[in-house]
Amino acid sequence: MRTQIAIIGAGPSGLLLGQLLHNAGIDNVIIERRSAAYVLGRIRAGVLEEGTVRLLREAGAGARMDAEGIVHAGVQLAFGGISRRVDLGAHANGRTVLVYGQTEMTRDLMEAREAAGALTLYEVDDTQIHGADSAHPALTFTLNGQRERLECDYIAGCDGFRGISRSTIPDSIRREYEKVYPFGWLGLLSDTAPVSHEIVYGAHDRGFSLCSMRSMTRSRYYIEVPLDEKVDDWSDDRFWDELRRRLPEPYASELVTGPSLEKSIAGLRSFVVEPMQYGRLFLVGDAAHIVPPTGAKGLNLAASDVNYLYRILLKVYREKREDLLLKYSSLCLDRIWKAERFSWWMTSMLHRLSDNPFDHRIQLAELDYFTGSTEGLQTIARNYVGLPYAAVD
Ligand code: FAD
Ligand code: DHB
């Protein structure tokens, strides 16, 4: 088999890149280790920046998002028994975010790809990358018990944090930066009305909480738990009780509870690999970086990497601008490190960092300071709606 761009991974990064390239007449094949149903079963992010929204529209996969996504012009920060609103529109030049689940976005991209007749090979095993630093890169993998070879011009490693692409970059070149946090998020999805029409990020001396939604009848809640906590030890009732204790009024008494549709624990991590390119291999999304979810940046960073790689490849094929390939890594990393900083900061400001009450009082002072001044609100709002994309030239 031969294609122009071989894409490893059918998560949001791989599917979005594949669709944009396909629409531009650049041939690509996606290979994915899991089944489509498995990929769609993962409940993950829910907040899209305007840059991500624009890319989905550009990919021709934005119709359902535009119909069903919920525009949010503000978020709430709850602490010390009160809740303060960050008016995104007022403090970030009228910009907003869109609440639309990663699952839905993934489904829309899968359907668009199928309608376009572009090839995705699911349930492949033992993917290997060959000749990433040569003029003739290729992938080999096992499909239906048969070893296959896919030759290409370039490889996009969109295979997530546990993929194989990153380790293809030799140790002598690759630098990894990592911070693992001593807590995780226990998430619960339920068919109940959201407690607030805006997302609520809560700091409490019992730990962080987050109230989000997928629609006006489906809610997504998270609470901070110790890293060694087991999901099975958390009945729905225990979850709701703990969430209620961490929320200020009126949220605590207005919380509508119900049976969980899904419950899972995710660890929190900050991670960046440099560089994100090795020869003809390009790392995209979680394959290259992880943020703790507190700033809602993971999926949006994946989209901004896709933006840069797509625009570079367009100019490579249309204008023979091979020089741009060497700019991919630095274009991405400039924005990534700023989102890493914001996610780390939001995490530090909102989670229970230690048993020392001093730490919590400092967090309350920090929250009061940032939500009590125009400059503070601008800092939060401008980062939350997403920093601008740089031009590719
Ligand atoms: P992924 O979605 O991980 O996709 C990678 C794909 O590659 C997978 O489908 C995988 O099966 C496939 N793959 C891996 N190895 C191979 C191989 N060898 N061969 C072929 N295919 C392979 N972000 C937020 O902003 N907010 C959140 O609340 C949030 N919650 C999260 C919860 C969890 C449990 C996780 C893991 C992430 C969460 N994120 C969240 C982050 C966000 O979901 C990711 O940033 C986003 O999924 C990145 O997309 P991606 O396509 O780069 O990677
Ligand atoms: C959601 C997840 C986040 O990480 C976040 O910051 C906001 C919302 C969500 O799943 O809805």
Tab-separated table of C-alpha atoms and ligand atoms in Angstrom:
chain	number	residue	atom	x	y	z
A	1	MET	CA	0.000	0.000	0.000
A	2	ARG	CA	1.079	3.557	-0.599
A	3	THR	CA	-0.295	6.916	0.531
A	4	GLN	CA	0.965	10.464	0.945
A	5	ILE	CA	0.441	10.779	4.709
A	6	ALA	CA	0.313	7.731	6.988
A	7	ILE	CA	-1.519	8.601	10.207
A	8	ILE	CA	-1.142	6.464	13.337
A	9	GLY	CA	-4.177	6.776	15.634
A	10	ALA	CA	-7.888	7.544	15.069
A	11	GLY	CA	-8.360	9.819	18.091
A	12	PRO	CA	-9.316	13.467	17.543
A	13	SER	CA	-5.824	14.384	16.248
A	14	GLY	CA	-5.619	11.677	13.592
A	15	LEU	CA	-9.220	12.019	12.430
A	16	LEU	CA	-9.123	15.831	12.212
A	17	LEU	CA	-5.807	15.881	10.359
A	18	GLY	CA	-6.991	13.121	8.029
A	19	GLN	CA	-10.196	14.939	7.155
A	20	LEU	CA	-8.530	18.298	6.481
A	21	LEU	CA	-5.892	16.648	4.272
A	22	HIS	CA	-8.449	14.540	2.424
A	23	ASN	CA	-10.569	17.620	1.644
A	24	ALA	CA	-7.444	19.332	0.294
A	25	GLY	CA	-6.779	16.394	-2.033
A	26	ILE	CA	-3.873	15.000	0.006
A	27	ASP	CA	-4.238	11.233	0.253
A	28	ASN	CA	-3.950	9.644	3.699
A	29	VAL	CA	-4.566	6.367	5.507
A	30	ILE	CA	-5.271	6.107	9.246
A	31	ILE	CA	-4.357	2.982	11.198
A	32	GLU	CA	-5.865	2.480	14.673
A	33	ARG	CA	-5.109	-0.156	17.287
A	34	ARG	CA	-8.649	-0.263	18.718
A	35	SER	CA	-12.112	-0.676	17.196
A	36	ALA	CA	-14.164	2.407	16.288
A	37	ALA	CA	-16.649	1.496	19.046
A	38	TYR	CA	-13.873	1.395	21.648
A	39	VAL	CA	-12.557	4.822	20.583
A	40	LEU	CA	-16.103	6.230	20.823
A	41	GLY	CA	-16.621	4.690	24.261
A	42	ARG	CA	-13.953	6.844	25.906
A	43	ILE	CA	-15.527	9.764	27.781
A	44	ARG	CA	-13.004	12.584	27.798
A	45	ALA	CA	-12.916	16.313	27.154
A	46	GLY	CA	-15.881	18.647	26.690
A	47	VAL	CA	-14.741	22.230	26.051
A	48	LEU	CA	-13.736	23.476	22.594
A	49	GLU	CA	-11.836	26.693	21.915
A	50	GLU	CA	-12.887	28.816	18.925
A	51	GLY	CA	-9.771	27.703	17.019
A	52	THR	CA	-10.818	24.057	17.429
A	53	VAL	CA	-14.383	24.891	16.367
A	54	ARG	CA	-13.134	26.664	13.219
A	55	LEU	CA	-10.953	23.683	12.270
A	56	LEU	CA	-13.867	21.264	12.613
A	57	ARG	CA	-15.943	23.468	10.333
A	58	GLU	CA	-13.053	23.704	7.880
A	59	ALA	CA	-12.881	19.906	7.917
A	60	GLY	CA	-16.571	19.846	6.907
A	61	ALA	CA	-17.487	18.102	10.171
A	62	GLY	CA	-19.041	20.996	12.085
A	63	ALA	CA	-22.769	20.796	11.296
A	64	ARG	CA	-23.912	18.818	14.354
A	65	MET	CA	-21.475	20.707	16.593
A	66	ASP	CA	-22.978	24.012	15.401
A	67	ALA	CA	-26.498	22.710	16.007
A	68	GLU	CA	-25.966	21.000	19.373
A	69	GLY	CA	-22.874	22.615	20.956
A	70	ILE	CA	-23.570	25.059	23.799
A	71	VAL	CA	-21.807	28.449	23.658
A	72	HIS	CA	-20.399	29.461	27.045
A	73	ALA	CA	-19.590	33.138	27.574
A	74	GLY	CA	-18.479	32.669	31.176
A	75	VAL	CA	-17.163	30.171	33.742
A	76	GLN	CA	-17.582	30.148	37.516
A	77	LEU	CA	-14.765	29.868	40.057
A	78	ALA	CA	-16.128	28.709	43.424
A	79	PHE	CA	-14.049	29.115	46.590
A	80	GLY	CA	-14.460	30.169	50.230
A	81	GLY	CA	-18.221	29.606	50.095
A	82	ILE	CA	-18.852	31.922	47.114
A	83	SER	CA	-18.735	31.683	43.307
A	84	ARG	CA	-17.230	34.376	41.070
A	85	ARG	CA	-17.922	34.624	37.361
A	86	VAL	CA	-15.162	34.974	34.795
A	87	ASP	CA	-16.892	36.808	31.950
A	88	LEU	CA	-15.024	35.389	28.964
A	89	GLY	CA	-16.618	37.724	26.447
A	90	ALA	CA	-15.847	40.863	28.461
A	91	HIS	CA	-12.270	39.907	29.313
A	92	ALA	CA	-11.197	38.068	26.146
A	93	ASN	CA	-12.371	40.374	23.369
A	94	GLY	CA	-15.797	38.809	22.943
A	95	ARG	CA	-14.457	35.305	22.564
A	96	THR	CA	-16.276	32.301	24.022
A	97	VAL	CA	-15.900	28.496	24.265
A	98	LEU	CA	-18.209	25.745	23.024
A	99	VAL	CA	-19.274	22.822	25.185
A	100	TYR	CA	-19.381	19.776	22.890
A	101	GLY	CA	-18.083	16.366	23.930
A	102	GLN	CA	-14.929	14.815	22.500
A	103	THR	CA	-17.006	11.678	21.881
A	104	GLU	CA	-19.410	13.623	19.653
A	105	MET	CA	-16.600	15.372	17.803
A	106	THR	CA	-14.915	12.010	17.201
A	107	ARG	CA	-18.171	10.502	15.924
A	108	ASP	CA	-18.700	13.450	13.523
A	109	LEU	CA	-15.160	13.073	12.162
A	110	MET	CA	-15.531	9.301	11.748
A	111	GLU	CA	-18.791	9.788	9.846
A	112	ALA	CA	-17.309	12.523	7.637
A	113	ARG	CA	-14.354	10.264	6.844
A	114	GLU	CA	-16.582	7.348	5.964
A	115	ALA	CA	-18.770	9.552	3.757
A	116	ALA	CA	-15.656	10.828	1.976
A	117	GLY	CA	-14.517	7.259	1.317
A	118	ALA	CA	-11.131	7.764	3.015
A	119	LEU	CA	-9.492	4.673	4.479
A	120	THR	CA	-9.222	3.915	8.226
A	121	LEU	CA	-7.909	0.514	9.243
A	122	TYR	CA	-9.121	-0.401	12.742
A	123	GLU	CA	-7.807	-3.102	15.076
A	124	VAL	CA	-4.285	-3.187	13.718
A	125	ASP	CA	-1.568	-4.757	15.898
A	126	ASP	CA	2.138	-4.315	16.373
A	127	THR	CA	2.577	-1.057	14.425
A	128	GLN	CA	6.195	-0.326	13.533
A	129	ILE	CA	7.749	2.786	12.001
A	130	HIS	CA	10.528	2.360	9.421
A	131	GLY	CA	12.923	4.906	7.944
A	132	ALA	CA	11.464	7.977	9.692
A	133	ASP	CA	14.711	9.826	8.953
A	134	SER	CA	14.963	8.582	5.352
A	135	ALA	CA	13.309	9.746	2.129
A	136	HIS	CA	11.112	6.608	2.099
A	137	PRO	CA	9.348	6.133	5.438
A	138	ALA	CA	6.868	3.296	5.943
A	139	LEU	CA	4.660	1.636	8.537
A	140	THR	CA	4.229	-2.087	9.009
A	141	PHE	CA	1.414	-3.599	11.067
A	142	THR	CA	-0.690	-6.725	11.425
A	143	LEU	CA	-4.266	-6.633	10.145
A	144	ASN	CA	-6.518	-9.709	10.214
A	145	GLY	CA	-3.497	-11.883	10.986
A	146	GLN	CA	-1.561	-10.587	7.976
A	147	ARG	CA	1.525	-8.363	8.040
A	148	GLU	CA	0.981	-5.234	5.916
A	149	ARG	CA	3.290	-2.450	4.703
A	150	LEU	CA	2.187	1.149	4.095
A	151	GLU	CA	4.667	3.395	2.275
A	152	CYS	CA	4.256	7.148	2.469
A	153	ASP	CA	5.823	10.615	2.147
A	154	TYR	CA	5.306	11.591	5.796
A	155	ILE	CA	4.089	9.974	9.035
A	156	ALA	CA	1.811	11.724	11.546
A	157	GLY	CA	2.176	10.140	14.994
A	158	CYS	CA	-1.299	10.834	16.423
A	159	ASP	CA	-1.159	7.799	18.711
A	160	GLY	CA	-1.674	9.389	22.118
A	161	PHE	CA	0.463	9.301	25.245
A	162	ARG	CA	0.908	5.519	25.206
A	163	GLY	CA	1.628	5.268	21.476
A	164	ILE	CA	4.821	4.131	19.776
A	165	SER	CA	5.690	7.217	17.735
A	166	ARG	CA	7.422	9.260	20.402
A	167	SER	CA	10.063	6.631	21.179
A	168	THR	CA	11.067	6.580	17.484
A	169	ILE	CA	12.915	9.854	18.157
A	170	PRO	CA	16.390	8.719	19.281
A	171	ASP	CA	17.331	9.248	22.944
A	172	SER	CA	20.235	11.451	21.886
A	173	ILE	CA	17.815	14.015	20.416
A	174	ARG	CA	14.689	13.546	22.542
A	175	ARG	CA	14.085	15.556	25.735
A	176	GLU	CA	11.110	14.845	27.957
A	177	TYR	CA	9.725	17.123	30.679
A	178	GLU	CA	7.288	15.608	33.126
A	179	LYS	CA	5.384	16.350	36.323
A	180	VAL	CA	3.039	13.782	37.862
A	181	TYR	CA	0.513	15.090	40.407
A	182	PRO	CA	-0.355	13.120	43.555
A	183	PHE	CA	-4.109	13.148	42.811
A	184	GLY	CA	-6.574	12.119	40.106
A	185	TRP	CA	-10.059	13.063	38.923
A	186	LEU	CA	-13.008	10.786	39.530
A	187	GLY	CA	-15.516	11.613	36.780
A	188	LEU	CA	-19.233	10.807	36.664
A	189	LEU	CA	-21.615	11.169	33.716
A	190	SER	CA	-25.364	11.243	34.390
A	191	ASP	CA	-28.629	12.057	32.647
A	192	THR	CA	-29.473	14.870	35.026
A	193	ALA	CA	-29.855	18.621	34.465
A	194	PRO	CA	-26.543	20.486	35.061
A	195	VAL	CA	-26.337	22.231	38.430
A	196	SER	CA	-25.369	25.484	36.698
A	197	HIS	CA	-25.730	26.713	33.120
A	198	GLU	CA	-22.019	27.617	33.282
A	199	ILE	CA	-19.069	25.357	34.120
A	200	VAL	CA	-18.072	25.581	37.801
A	201	TYR	CA	-14.460	25.009	38.923
A	202	GLY	CA	-14.400	24.636	42.708
A	203	ALA	CA	-11.569	24.857	45.269
A	204	HIS	CA	-12.357	23.469	48.726
A	205	ASP	CA	-10.290	22.243	51.639
A	206	ARG	CA	-11.709	18.754	50.920
A	207	GLY	CA	-10.418	19.009	47.333
A	208	PHE	CA	-11.221	20.228	43.832
A	209	SER	CA	-14.560	19.753	42.092
A	210	LEU	CA	-15.822	20.498	38.578
A	211	CYS	CA	-19.396	20.757	37.331
A	212	SER	CA	-19.718	20.489	33.566
A	213	MET	CA	-22.244	19.220	31.056
A	214	ARG	CA	-22.807	17.620	27.689
A	215	SER	CA	-26.325	19.017	27.165
A	216	MET	CA	-29.100	20.575	29.237
A	217	THR	CA	-30.102	17.052	30.318
A	218	ARG	CA	-26.680	15.399	30.646
A	219	SER	CA	-24.111	16.399	33.263
A	220	ARG	CA	-20.426	15.650	33.727
A	221	TYR	CA	-18.958	16.077	37.217
A	222	TYR	CA	-15.469	15.486	38.582
A	223	ILE	CA	-13.976	15.412	42.072
A	224	GLU	CA	-10.319	15.279	43.052
A	225	VAL	CA	-9.370	11.979	44.728
A	226	PRO	CA	-6.051	10.493	45.927
A	227	LEU	CA	-4.199	8.702	43.152
A	228	ASP	CA	-4.550	5.257	44.745
A	229	GLU	CA	-8.358	5.510	45.017
A	230	LYS	CA	-10.423	2.706	43.401
A	231	VAL	CA	-13.507	3.493	41.349
A	232	ASP	CA	-15.300	0.490	42.882
A	233	ASP	CA	-15.079	2.140	46.305
A	234	TRP	CA	-17.195	5.034	45.025
A	235	SER	CA	-20.917	4.301	44.919
A	236	ASP	CA	-22.977	6.950	43.137
A	237	ASP	CA	-24.312	8.130	46.513
A	238	ARG	CA	-20.825	8.540	47.921
A	239	PHE	CA	-19.845	10.578	44.854
A	240	TRP	CA	-22.872	12.887	45.059
A	241	ASP	CA	-22.414	13.425	48.818
A	242	GLU	CA	-18.774	14.345	48.407
A	243	LEU	CA	-19.469	16.664	45.467
A	244	ARG	CA	-22.247	18.417	47.411
A	245	ARG	CA	-19.948	19.006	50.398
A	246	ARG	CA	-17.422	20.753	48.176
A	247	LEU	CA	-19.885	23.110	46.435
A	248	PRO	CA	-21.058	26.501	47.734
A	249	GLU	CA	-24.717	27.508	47.831
A	250	PRO	CA	-26.909	27.609	45.829
A	251	TYR	CA	-25.197	24.787	43.901
A	252	ALA	CA	-25.053	22.385	46.860
A	253	SER	CA	-28.784	22.419	47.503
A	254	GLU	CA	-29.735	22.603	43.799
A	255	LEU	CA	-27.588	19.639	42.722
A	256	VAL	CA	-29.760	17.100	40.877
A	257	THR	CA	-28.451	13.559	41.347
A	258	GLY	CA	-29.176	10.352	39.465
A	259	PRO	CA	-27.620	7.045	38.425
A	260	SER	CA	-24.195	7.222	36.776
A	261	LEU	CA	-23.813	6.311	33.090
A	262	GLU	CA	-20.032	6.179	33.462
A	263	LYS	CA	-17.524	6.600	36.275
A	264	SER	CA	-13.747	6.543	35.941
A	265	ILE	CA	-10.550	7.873	37.509
A	266	ALA	CA	-7.839	9.636	35.481
A	267	GLY	CA	-4.420	10.608	36.837
A	268	LEU	CA	-3.115	14.133	36.319
A	269	ARG	CA	0.134	14.748	34.496
A	270	SER	CA	2.074	17.488	32.752
A	271	PHE	CA	4.365	16.230	29.971
A	272	VAL	CA	6.165	17.687	26.942
A	273	VAL	CA	8.557	16.062	24.484
A	274	GLU	CA	10.984	18.116	22.396
A	275	PRO	CA	11.402	18.156	19.466
A	276	MET	CA	8.077	17.031	17.974
A	277	GLN	CA	9.615	16.102	14.635
A	278	TYR	CA	12.197	13.540	13.573
A	279	GLY	CA	12.900	13.389	9.847
A	280	ARG	CA	9.553	12.663	8.212
A	281	LEU	CA	7.776	11.771	11.453
A	282	PHE	CA	5.640	14.429	13.188
A	283	LEU	CA	4.153	13.987	16.669
A	284	VAL	CA	0.658	15.429	17.114
A	285	GLY	CA	-1.519	15.847	20.241
A	286	ASP	CA	-1.166	13.601	23.301
A	287	ALA	CA	1.700	11.715	21.616
A	288	ALA	CA	3.805	14.814	22.307
A	289	HIS	CA	2.246	16.472	25.344
A	290	ILE	CA	-0.147	16.000	28.249
A	291	VAL	CA	-1.735	18.673	30.424
A	292	PRO	CA	-3.710	18.174	33.617
A	293	PRO	CA	-7.354	18.693	32.537
A	294	THR	CA	-8.023	21.693	34.820
A	295	GLY	CA	-7.704	24.255	32.015
A	296	ALA	CA	-9.617	22.146	29.420
A	297	LYS	CA	-6.618	22.346	27.110
A	298	GLY	CA	-5.734	18.721	26.115
A	299	LEU	CA	-8.041	18.329	23.153
A	300	ASN	CA	-7.561	21.944	22.092
A	301	LEU	CA	-3.786	21.574	21.998
A	302	ALA	CA	-4.207	18.485	19.829
A	303	ALA	CA	-6.272	20.632	17.442
A	304	SER	CA	-3.670	23.407	17.332
A	305	ASP	CA	-0.925	20.895	16.437
A	306	VAL	CA	-3.192	19.624	13.654
A	307	ASN	CA	-3.667	23.201	12.455
A	308	TYR	CA	0.082	23.729	12.108
A	309	LEU	CA	0.863	20.370	10.498
A	310	TYR	CA	-2.046	20.670	8.057
A	311	ARG	CA	-1.075	24.185	6.922
A	312	ILE	CA	2.570	23.191	6.562
A	313	LEU	CA	1.726	20.084	4.500
A	314	LEU	CA	-0.585	22.140	2.272
A	315	LYS	CA	2.314	24.466	1.434
A	316	VAL	CA	4.709	21.546	0.993
A	317	TYR	CA	2.460	19.895	-1.614
A	318	ARG	CA	1.147	23.063	-3.301
A	319	GLU	CA	4.162	25.379	-3.148
A	320	LYS	CA	7.073	22.992	-2.543
A	321	ARG	CA	7.776	24.758	0.769
A	322	GLU	CA	9.738	21.871	2.352
A	323	ASP	CA	11.587	24.455	4.472
A	324	LEU	CA	8.426	24.825	6.595
A	325	LEU	CA	8.673	21.214	7.831
A	326	LEU	CA	11.520	22.231	10.127
A	327	LYS	CA	9.316	24.904	11.707
A	328	TYR	CA	6.599	22.502	12.881
A	329	SER	CA	8.101	21.732	16.263
A	330	SER	CA	8.814	25.299	17.331
A	331	LEU	CA	5.455	26.610	16.042
A	332	CYS	CA	3.643	24.004	18.163
A	333	LEU	CA	5.847	24.188	21.246
A	334	ASP	CA	5.507	27.933	21.647
A	335	ARG	CA	1.757	27.551	22.194
A	336	ILE	CA	2.059	24.231	24.053
A	337	TRP	CA	4.333	25.591	26.795
A	338	LYS	CA	1.932	28.470	27.441
A	339	ALA	CA	-0.991	26.054	27.732
A	340	GLU	CA	1.154	23.813	29.975
A	341	ARG	CA	1.756	26.825	32.201
A	342	PHE	CA	-1.934	27.733	32.376
A	343	SER	CA	-3.012	24.130	33.089
A	344	TRP	CA	-0.355	23.709	35.786
A	345	TRP	CA	-1.329	27.044	37.364
A	346	MET	CA	-5.069	26.308	37.391
A	347	THR	CA	-4.308	22.865	38.851
A	348	SER	CA	-2.105	24.316	41.604
A	349	MET	CA	-4.628	27.030	42.448
A	350	LEU	CA	-7.658	24.742	42.697
A	351	HIS	CA	-6.516	21.356	44.109
A	352	ARG	CA	-5.735	20.224	47.636
A	353	LEU	CA	-1.949	20.366	47.539
A	354	SER	CA	-1.118	19.287	51.086
A	355	ASP	CA	-2.489	18.818	54.604
A	356	ASN	CA	-1.096	22.210	55.577
A	357	PRO	CA	-3.990	24.736	55.961
A	358	PHE	CA	-1.536	27.494	55.018
A	359	ASP	CA	-1.467	26.204	51.436
A	360	HIS	CA	-5.260	26.399	51.205
A	361	ARG	CA	-5.372	29.960	52.558
A	362	ILE	CA	-2.784	31.015	49.959
A	363	GLN	CA	-4.987	29.480	47.246
A	364	LEU	CA	-8.013	31.416	48.510
A	365	ALA	CA	-6.007	34.640	48.451
A	366	GLU	CA	-4.812	33.877	44.923
A	367	LEU	CA	-8.355	33.133	43.712
A	368	ASP	CA	-9.652	36.295	45.366
A	369	TYR	CA	-6.861	38.348	43.820
A	370	PHE	CA	-7.314	37.008	40.279
A	371	THR	CA	-11.118	37.080	40.262
A	372	GLY	CA	-11.170	40.485	41.967
A	373	SER	CA	-9.193	42.503	39.421
A	374	THR	CA	-9.608	43.235	35.719
A	375	GLU	CA	-6.024	42.140	34.994
A	376	GLY	CA	-6.581	38.869	36.883
A	377	LEU	CA	-9.829	38.137	35.067
A	378	GLN	CA	-8.185	38.938	31.719
A	379	THR	CA	-5.352	36.520	32.473
A	380	ILE	CA	-7.776	33.700	33.193
A	381	ALA	CA	-10.201	34.502	30.362
A	382	ARG	CA	-7.618	34.956	27.585
A	383	ASN	CA	-5.888	31.697	28.431
A	384	TYR	CA	-9.156	29.807	28.901
A	385	VAL	CA	-10.595	30.752	25.497
A	386	GLY	CA	-7.254	29.784	23.923
A	387	LEU	CA	-4.200	31.741	22.824
A	388	PRO	CA	-4.059	32.714	19.122
A	389	TYR	CA	-2.522	30.474	16.461
A	390	ALA	CA	0.632	31.803	14.781
A	391	ALA	CA	0.703	32.242	11.006
A	392	VAL	CA	2.456	29.503	9.004
A	393	ASP	CA	4.863	31.176	6.600
B	1	FAD	P1	-5.897	10.037	21.743
B	1	FAD	O1	-7.295	10.508	21.902
B	1	FAD	O2	-5.249	9.335	22.885
B	1	FAD	O3	-5.873	9.105	20.468
B	1	FAD	C1	-4.759	8.302	20.139
B	1	FAD	C2	-5.231	7.093	19.363
B	1	FAD	O4	-4.104	6.342	18.909
B	1	FAD	C3	-6.055	6.142	20.227
B	1	FAD	O5	-7.289	5.891	19.592
B	1	FAD	C4	-5.186	4.907	20.344
B	1	FAD	O6	-5.951	3.716	20.447
B	1	FAD	C5	-4.375	4.964	19.070
B	1	FAD	N1	-3.103	4.247	19.142
B	1	FAD	C6	-2.218	4.203	20.170
B	1	FAD	N2	-1.160	3.455	19.870
B	1	FAD	C7	-1.351	2.988	18.604
B	1	FAD	C8	-0.594	2.150	17.744
B	1	FAD	N3	0.582	1.654	18.133
B	1	FAD	N4	-1.089	1.880	16.522
B	1	FAD	C9	-2.279	2.411	16.126
B	1	FAD	N5	-3.041	3.195	16.907
B	1	FAD	C10	-2.580	3.501	18.135
B	1	FAD	N6	-8.778	16.840	27.961
B	1	FAD	C11	-9.505	17.877	28.319
B	1	FAD	O7	-9.305	18.958	27.776
B	1	FAD	N7	-10.478	17.736	29.279
B	1	FAD	C12	-10.744	16.525	29.884
B	1	FAD	O8	-11.605	16.412	30.731
B	1	FAD	C13	-9.986	15.430	29.540
B	1	FAD	N8	-10.184	14.230	30.115
B	1	FAD	C14	-9.388	13.193	29.770
B	1	FAD	C15	-9.557	11.958	30.386
B	1	FAD	C16	-8.731	10.878	30.065
B	1	FAD	C17	-8.922	9.539	30.756
B	1	FAD	C18	-7.702	11.049	29.084
B	1	FAD	C19	-6.784	9.914	28.724
B	1	FAD	C20	-7.562	12.283	28.466
B	1	FAD	C21	-8.387	13.350	28.796
B	1	FAD	N9	-8.248	14.595	28.184
B	1	FAD	C22	-8.995	15.628	28.544
B	1	FAD	C23	-7.284	14.826	27.141
B	1	FAD	C24	-7.901	14.692	25.754
B	1	FAD	O9	-8.875	13.704	25.766
B	1	FAD	C25	-6.761	14.380	24.828
B	1	FAD	O10	-5.907	15.513	24.810
B	1	FAD	C26	-7.169	14.011	23.406
B	1	FAD	O11	-7.826	12.772	23.397
B	1	FAD	C27	-5.938	13.933	22.509
B	1	FAD	O12	-6.268	13.383	21.285
B	1	FAD	P2	-5.212	12.538	20.474
B	1	FAD	O13	-5.906	12.176	19.214
B	1	FAD	O14	-3.930	13.263	20.393
B	1	FAD	O15	-4.925	11.248	21.368
B	2	DHB	C1	-14.673	19.178	31.110
B	2	DHB	C2	-13.414	18.708	31.304
B	2	DHB	C3	-12.419	19.570	31.697
B	2	DHB	O1	-11.162	19.137	31.869
B	2	DHB	C4	-12.676	20.906	31.921
B	2	DHB	O2	-11.666	21.711	32.320
B	2	DHB	C5	-13.937	21.378	31.728
B	2	DHB	C6	-14.938	20.513	31.319
B	2	DHB	C7	-15.731	18.239	30.687
B	2	DHB	O3	-15.484	17.040	30.609
B	2	DHB	O4	-16.855	18.704	30.420
